[in-house]
Short mmCIF file of C-alpha atoms in Angstrom, two decimals:
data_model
loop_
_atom_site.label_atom_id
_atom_site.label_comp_id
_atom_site.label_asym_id
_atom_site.label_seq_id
_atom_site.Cartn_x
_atom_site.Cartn_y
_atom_site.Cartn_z
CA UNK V 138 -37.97 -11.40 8.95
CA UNK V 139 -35.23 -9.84 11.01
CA UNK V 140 -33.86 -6.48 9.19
CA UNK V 141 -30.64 -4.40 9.42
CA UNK V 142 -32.71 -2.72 12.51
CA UNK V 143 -33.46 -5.63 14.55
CA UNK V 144 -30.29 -7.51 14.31
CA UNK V 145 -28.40 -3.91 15.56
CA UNK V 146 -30.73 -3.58 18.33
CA UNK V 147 -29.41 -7.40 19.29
CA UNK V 148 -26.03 -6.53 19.07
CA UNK V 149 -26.38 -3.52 21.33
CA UNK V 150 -28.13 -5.48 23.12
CA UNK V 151 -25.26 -8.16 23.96
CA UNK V 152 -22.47 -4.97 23.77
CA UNK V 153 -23.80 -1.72 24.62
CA UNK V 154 -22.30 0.86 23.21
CA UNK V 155 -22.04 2.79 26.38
CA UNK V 156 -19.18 0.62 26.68
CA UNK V 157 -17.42 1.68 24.25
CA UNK V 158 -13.93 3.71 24.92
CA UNK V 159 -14.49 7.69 23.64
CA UNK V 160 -12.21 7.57 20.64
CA UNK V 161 -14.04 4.01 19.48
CA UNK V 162 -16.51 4.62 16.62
CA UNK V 163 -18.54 1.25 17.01
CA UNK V 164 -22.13 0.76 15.62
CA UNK V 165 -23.45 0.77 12.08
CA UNK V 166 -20.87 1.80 8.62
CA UNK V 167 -23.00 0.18 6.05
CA UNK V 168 -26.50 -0.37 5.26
CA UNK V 169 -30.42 0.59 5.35
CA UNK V 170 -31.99 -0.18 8.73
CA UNK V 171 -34.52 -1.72 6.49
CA UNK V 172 -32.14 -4.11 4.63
CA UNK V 173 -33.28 -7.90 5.30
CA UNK V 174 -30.85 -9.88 7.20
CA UNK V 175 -30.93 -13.73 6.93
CA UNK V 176 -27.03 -14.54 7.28
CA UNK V 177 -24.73 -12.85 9.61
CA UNK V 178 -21.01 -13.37 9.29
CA UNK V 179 -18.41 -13.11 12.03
CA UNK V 180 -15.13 -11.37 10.97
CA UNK V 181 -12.15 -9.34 12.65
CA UNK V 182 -11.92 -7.42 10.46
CA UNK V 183 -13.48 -6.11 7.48
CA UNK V 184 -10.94 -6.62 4.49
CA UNK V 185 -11.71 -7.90 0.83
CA UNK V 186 -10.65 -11.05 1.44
CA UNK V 187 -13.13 -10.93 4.51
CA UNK V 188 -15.94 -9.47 2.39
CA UNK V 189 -15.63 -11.51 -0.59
CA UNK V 190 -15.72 -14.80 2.12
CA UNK V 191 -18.91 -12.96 3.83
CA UNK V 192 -20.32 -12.73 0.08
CA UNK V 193 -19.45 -16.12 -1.29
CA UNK V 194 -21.31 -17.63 1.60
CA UNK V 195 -24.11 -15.41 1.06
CA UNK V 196 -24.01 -13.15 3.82
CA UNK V 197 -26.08 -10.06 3.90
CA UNK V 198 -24.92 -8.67 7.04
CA UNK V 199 -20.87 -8.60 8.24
CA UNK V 200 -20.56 -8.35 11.88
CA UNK V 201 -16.74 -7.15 12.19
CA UNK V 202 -14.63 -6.74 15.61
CA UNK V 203 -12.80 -3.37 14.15
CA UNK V 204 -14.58 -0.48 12.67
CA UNK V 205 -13.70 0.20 9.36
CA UNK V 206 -13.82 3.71 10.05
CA UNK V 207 -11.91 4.62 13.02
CA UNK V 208 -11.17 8.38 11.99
CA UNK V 209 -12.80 10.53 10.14
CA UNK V 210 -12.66 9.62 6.11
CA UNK V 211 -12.39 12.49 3.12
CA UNK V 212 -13.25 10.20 0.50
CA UNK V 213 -14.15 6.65 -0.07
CA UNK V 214 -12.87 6.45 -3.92
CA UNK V 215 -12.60 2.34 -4.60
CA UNK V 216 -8.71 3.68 -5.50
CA UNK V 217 -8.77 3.78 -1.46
CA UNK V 218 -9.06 0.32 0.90
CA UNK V 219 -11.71 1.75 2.75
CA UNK V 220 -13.26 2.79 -0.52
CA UNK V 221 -13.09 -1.15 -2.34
CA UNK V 222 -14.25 -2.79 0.80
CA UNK V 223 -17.61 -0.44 0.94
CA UNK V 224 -18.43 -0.45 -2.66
CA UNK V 225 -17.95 -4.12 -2.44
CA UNK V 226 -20.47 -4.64 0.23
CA UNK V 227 -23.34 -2.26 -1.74
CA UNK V 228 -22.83 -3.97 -4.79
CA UNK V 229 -22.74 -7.54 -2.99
CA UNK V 230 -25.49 -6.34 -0.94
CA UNK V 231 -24.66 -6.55 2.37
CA UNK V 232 -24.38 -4.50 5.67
CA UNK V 233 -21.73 -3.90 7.81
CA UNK V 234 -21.65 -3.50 11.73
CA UNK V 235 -18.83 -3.00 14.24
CA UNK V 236 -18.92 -4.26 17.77
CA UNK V 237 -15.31 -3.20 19.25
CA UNK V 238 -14.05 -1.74 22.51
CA UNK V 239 -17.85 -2.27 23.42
CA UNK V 240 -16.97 -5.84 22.96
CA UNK V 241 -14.05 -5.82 24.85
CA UNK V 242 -15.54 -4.57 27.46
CA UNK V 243 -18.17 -7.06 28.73
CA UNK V 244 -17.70 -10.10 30.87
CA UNK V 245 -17.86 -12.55 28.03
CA UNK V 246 -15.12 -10.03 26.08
CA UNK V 247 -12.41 -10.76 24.15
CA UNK V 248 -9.82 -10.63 26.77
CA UNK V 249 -12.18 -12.97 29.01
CA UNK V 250 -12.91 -15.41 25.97
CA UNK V 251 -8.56 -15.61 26.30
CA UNK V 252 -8.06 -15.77 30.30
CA UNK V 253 -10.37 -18.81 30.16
CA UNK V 254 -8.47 -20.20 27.40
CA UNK V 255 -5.31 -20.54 29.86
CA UNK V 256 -7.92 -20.98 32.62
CA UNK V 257 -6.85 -18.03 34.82
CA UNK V 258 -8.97 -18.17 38.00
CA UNK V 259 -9.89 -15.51 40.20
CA UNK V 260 -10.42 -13.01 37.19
CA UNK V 261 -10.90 -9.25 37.59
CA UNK V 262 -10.76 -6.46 34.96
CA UNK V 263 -7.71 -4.35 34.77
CA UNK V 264 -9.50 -0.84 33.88
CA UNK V 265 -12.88 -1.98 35.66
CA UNK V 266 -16.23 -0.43 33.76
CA UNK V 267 -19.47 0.31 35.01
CA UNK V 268 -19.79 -2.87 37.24
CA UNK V 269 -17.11 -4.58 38.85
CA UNK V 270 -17.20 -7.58 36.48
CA UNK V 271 -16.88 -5.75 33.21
CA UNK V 272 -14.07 -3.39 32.14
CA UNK V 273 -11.01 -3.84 29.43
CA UNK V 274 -8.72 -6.44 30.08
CA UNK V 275 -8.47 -8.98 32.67
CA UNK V 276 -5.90 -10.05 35.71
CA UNK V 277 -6.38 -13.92 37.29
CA UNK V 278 -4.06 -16.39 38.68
CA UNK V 279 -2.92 -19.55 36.73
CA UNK V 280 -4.21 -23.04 38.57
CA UNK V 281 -0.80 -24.07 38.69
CA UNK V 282 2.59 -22.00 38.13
CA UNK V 283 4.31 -21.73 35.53
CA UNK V 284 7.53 -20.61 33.75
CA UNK V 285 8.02 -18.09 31.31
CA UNK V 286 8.70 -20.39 28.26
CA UNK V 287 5.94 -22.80 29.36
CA UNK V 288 3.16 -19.99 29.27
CA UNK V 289 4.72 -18.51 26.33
CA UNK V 290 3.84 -22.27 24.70
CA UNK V 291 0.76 -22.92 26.04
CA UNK V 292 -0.06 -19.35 23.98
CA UNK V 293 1.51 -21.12 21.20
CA UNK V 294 -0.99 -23.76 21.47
CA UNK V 295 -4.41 -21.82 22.20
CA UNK V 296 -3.97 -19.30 19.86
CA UNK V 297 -4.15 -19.93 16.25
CA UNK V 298 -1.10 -19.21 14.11
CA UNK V 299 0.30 -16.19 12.86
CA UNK V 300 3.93 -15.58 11.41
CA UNK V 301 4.53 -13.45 14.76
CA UNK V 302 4.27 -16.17 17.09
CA UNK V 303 4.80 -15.53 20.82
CA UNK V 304 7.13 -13.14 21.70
CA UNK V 305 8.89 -12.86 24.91
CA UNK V 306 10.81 -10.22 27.37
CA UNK V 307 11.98 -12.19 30.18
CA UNK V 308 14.00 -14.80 31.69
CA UNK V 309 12.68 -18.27 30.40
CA UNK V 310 12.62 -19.82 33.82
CA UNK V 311 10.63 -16.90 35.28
CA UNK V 312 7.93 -18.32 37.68
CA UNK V 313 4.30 -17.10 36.63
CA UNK V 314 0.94 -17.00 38.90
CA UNK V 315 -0.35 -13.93 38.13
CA UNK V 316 -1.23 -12.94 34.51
CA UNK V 317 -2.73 -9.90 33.13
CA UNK V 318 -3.55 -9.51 29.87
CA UNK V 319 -4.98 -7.36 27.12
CA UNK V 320 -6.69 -9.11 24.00
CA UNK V 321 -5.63 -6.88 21.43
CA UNK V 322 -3.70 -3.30 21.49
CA UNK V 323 -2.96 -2.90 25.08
CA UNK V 324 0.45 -0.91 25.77
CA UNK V 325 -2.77 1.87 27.23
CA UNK V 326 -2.28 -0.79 30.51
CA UNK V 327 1.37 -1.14 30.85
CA UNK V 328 1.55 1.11 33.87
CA UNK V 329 -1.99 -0.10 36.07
CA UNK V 330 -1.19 -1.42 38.95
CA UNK V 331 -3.10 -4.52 38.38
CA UNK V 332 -0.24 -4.82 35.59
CA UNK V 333 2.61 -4.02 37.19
CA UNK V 334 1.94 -6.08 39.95
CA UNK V 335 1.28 -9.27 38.12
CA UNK V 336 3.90 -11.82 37.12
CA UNK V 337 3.57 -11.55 33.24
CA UNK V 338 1.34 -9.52 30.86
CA UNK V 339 0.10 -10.81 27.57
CA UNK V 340 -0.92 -7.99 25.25
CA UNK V 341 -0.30 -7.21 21.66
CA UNK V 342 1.76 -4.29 19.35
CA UNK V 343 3.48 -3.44 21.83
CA UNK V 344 6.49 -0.76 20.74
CA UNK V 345 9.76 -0.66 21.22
CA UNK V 346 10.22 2.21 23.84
CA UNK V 347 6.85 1.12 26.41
CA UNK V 348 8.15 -2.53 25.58
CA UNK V 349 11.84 -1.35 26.62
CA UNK V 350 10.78 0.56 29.26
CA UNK V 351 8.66 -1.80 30.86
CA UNK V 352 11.32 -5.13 30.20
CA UNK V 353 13.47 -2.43 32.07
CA UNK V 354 11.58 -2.26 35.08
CA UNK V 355 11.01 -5.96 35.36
CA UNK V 356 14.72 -6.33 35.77
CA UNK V 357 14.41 -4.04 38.88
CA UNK V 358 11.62 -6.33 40.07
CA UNK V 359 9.23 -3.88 39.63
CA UNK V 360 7.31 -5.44 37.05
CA UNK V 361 6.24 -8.46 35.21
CA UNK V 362 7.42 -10.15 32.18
CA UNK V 363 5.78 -9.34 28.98
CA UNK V 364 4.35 -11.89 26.31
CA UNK V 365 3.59 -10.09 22.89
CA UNK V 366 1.44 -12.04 21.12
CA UNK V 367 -0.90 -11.19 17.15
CA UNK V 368 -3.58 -8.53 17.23
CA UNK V 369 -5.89 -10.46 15.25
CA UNK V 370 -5.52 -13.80 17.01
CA UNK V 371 -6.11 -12.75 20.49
CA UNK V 372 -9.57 -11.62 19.04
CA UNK V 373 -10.32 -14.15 16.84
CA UNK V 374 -11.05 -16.42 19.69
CA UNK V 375 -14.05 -14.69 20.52
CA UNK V 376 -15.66 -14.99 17.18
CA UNK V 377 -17.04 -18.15 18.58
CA UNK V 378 -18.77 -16.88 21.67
CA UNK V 379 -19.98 -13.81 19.56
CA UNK V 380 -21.44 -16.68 17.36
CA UNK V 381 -23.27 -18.00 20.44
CA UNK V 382 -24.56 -15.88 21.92
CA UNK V 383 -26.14 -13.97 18.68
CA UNK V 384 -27.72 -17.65 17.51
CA UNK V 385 -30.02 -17.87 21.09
CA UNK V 386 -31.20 -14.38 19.79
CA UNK V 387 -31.44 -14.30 16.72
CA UNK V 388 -33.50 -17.82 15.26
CA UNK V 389 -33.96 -17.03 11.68
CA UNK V 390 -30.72 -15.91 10.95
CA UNK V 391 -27.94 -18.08 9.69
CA UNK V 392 -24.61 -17.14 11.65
CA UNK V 393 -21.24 -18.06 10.82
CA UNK V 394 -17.89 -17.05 11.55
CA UNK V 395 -14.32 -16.65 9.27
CA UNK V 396 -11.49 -18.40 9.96
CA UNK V 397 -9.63 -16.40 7.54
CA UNK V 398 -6.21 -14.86 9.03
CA UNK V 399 -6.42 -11.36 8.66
CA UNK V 400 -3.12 -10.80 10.67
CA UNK V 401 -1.28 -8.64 8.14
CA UNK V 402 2.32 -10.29 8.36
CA UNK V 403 3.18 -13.00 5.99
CA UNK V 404 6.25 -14.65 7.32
CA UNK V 405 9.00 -13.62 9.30
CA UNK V 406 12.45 -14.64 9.25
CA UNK V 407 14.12 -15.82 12.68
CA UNK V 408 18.17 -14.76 12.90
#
């Protein structure tokens, strides 16, 4: 039977944690090495509603995208969210690993899983890693050009919905070939050259002031137009080849993923 031990090996297997980006804090949160695993569950992140899904299903092990604990924690009182969601997993009994910017960062990563959803070709990381094929994010070319509004669309349509949407900074009509893009929190990239000299660059949270700054510079011609698009969704998508690849490794282990939106906004109202 596969334990708490053996399934982490697998992960670090499939995303090493050498990958990882220094302030990351991937790897094990919750759990005995010795804990029995026979259900994994995919998840973005690890909320209550998440965990309660993960338990319902019988999970004993939550494989989440984001750690739970990025910085360093004083207390984890259940008065707390970090707190409920950990007590919750010891009582339900069940683990908790993190695979994050270690994620990211190989060639089947989350920003890959999205460039071949729009079916960039010709695709090179932005911030390239140990080998030239893995790194964080990802620049291609689409197979046919585009405008603005038509990529900002076809986003609409691969990505699952959130009451953010798409967001746009740039003239509608813009022609796009070149796309760069940044599954997740990627304002980091705003000034590589790989993004500055494409045509658009898909990211998410971006602020106001890099946003501003860089929608700016675009109107000089000195950069591209920028497509903001949910945190969670743009890594959702690669709960499925997560799921993949850990069922041709691991054979006695049930794996399934959530399709619970964790993106934290509600609704928004358009004026």
């Amino acid at each position: 039977m596969s334990t708490l031990a053996s399934v982490n090996a697998v992960i670090e297997e499939l995303w090493p944690l050498s990958g990882a980006s220094s302030w990351d804090s991937p790897g094990v949160v919750v759990g005995d090495p010795e804990h029995p695993v026979t259900h994994l569950h995919l998840v973005v992140d690890t909320v209550l509603d998440t965990v309660d899904e993960a338990l319902g299903m019988g999970a004993d092990l939550v494989l989440s995208h984001h750690p739970l604990l990025f910085r360093g924690a004083t207390t984890v009182a259940e008065d707390t969210s970090k707190g409920a969601v950990i007590a919750r997993l010891i009582r339900g009994g069940a683990a908790l690993v993190a695979a994050h910017t270690n994620a990211d960062a190989v060639e089947t990563g989350t920003s890959r899983v999205l460039a071949h959803q729009l079916g960039l070709v010709d695709q090179r990381p932005i911030d390239e890693g140990r080998t030239p094929t893995t790194g964080l994010g990802i620049v291609g070319r689409l197979p046919q050009p585009m405008t603005l509004v038509a990529l900002a669309r076809l986003l609409g349509d691969v990505l699952p919905p959130t009451a953010s949407g798409v967001r746009a900074a740039g003239a509608a009509d813009r022609v796009i070939e070149t796309v760069a893009l940044c599954a997740g929190a990627g304002d980091s990239l705003l000034d590589d050259p790989a993004v500055t000299s494409a045509d658009a660059y898909i990211t998410s949270d971006l602020r106001h002031h890099p946003a501003s700054d860089a929608r700016e510079l675009s109107l000089l011609g000195r950069g591209p137009a920028l497509l903001d698009i949910s945190h969670w969704a743009s890594e959702w998508l690669w709960l499925d080849t997560a799921a993949a690849q850990l069922r041709q490794r691991l054979h006695d282990v049930e794996i399934t993923l959530s399709d619970l939106r964790t993106d934290p906004w509600d609704f928004a109202i358009v004026q």
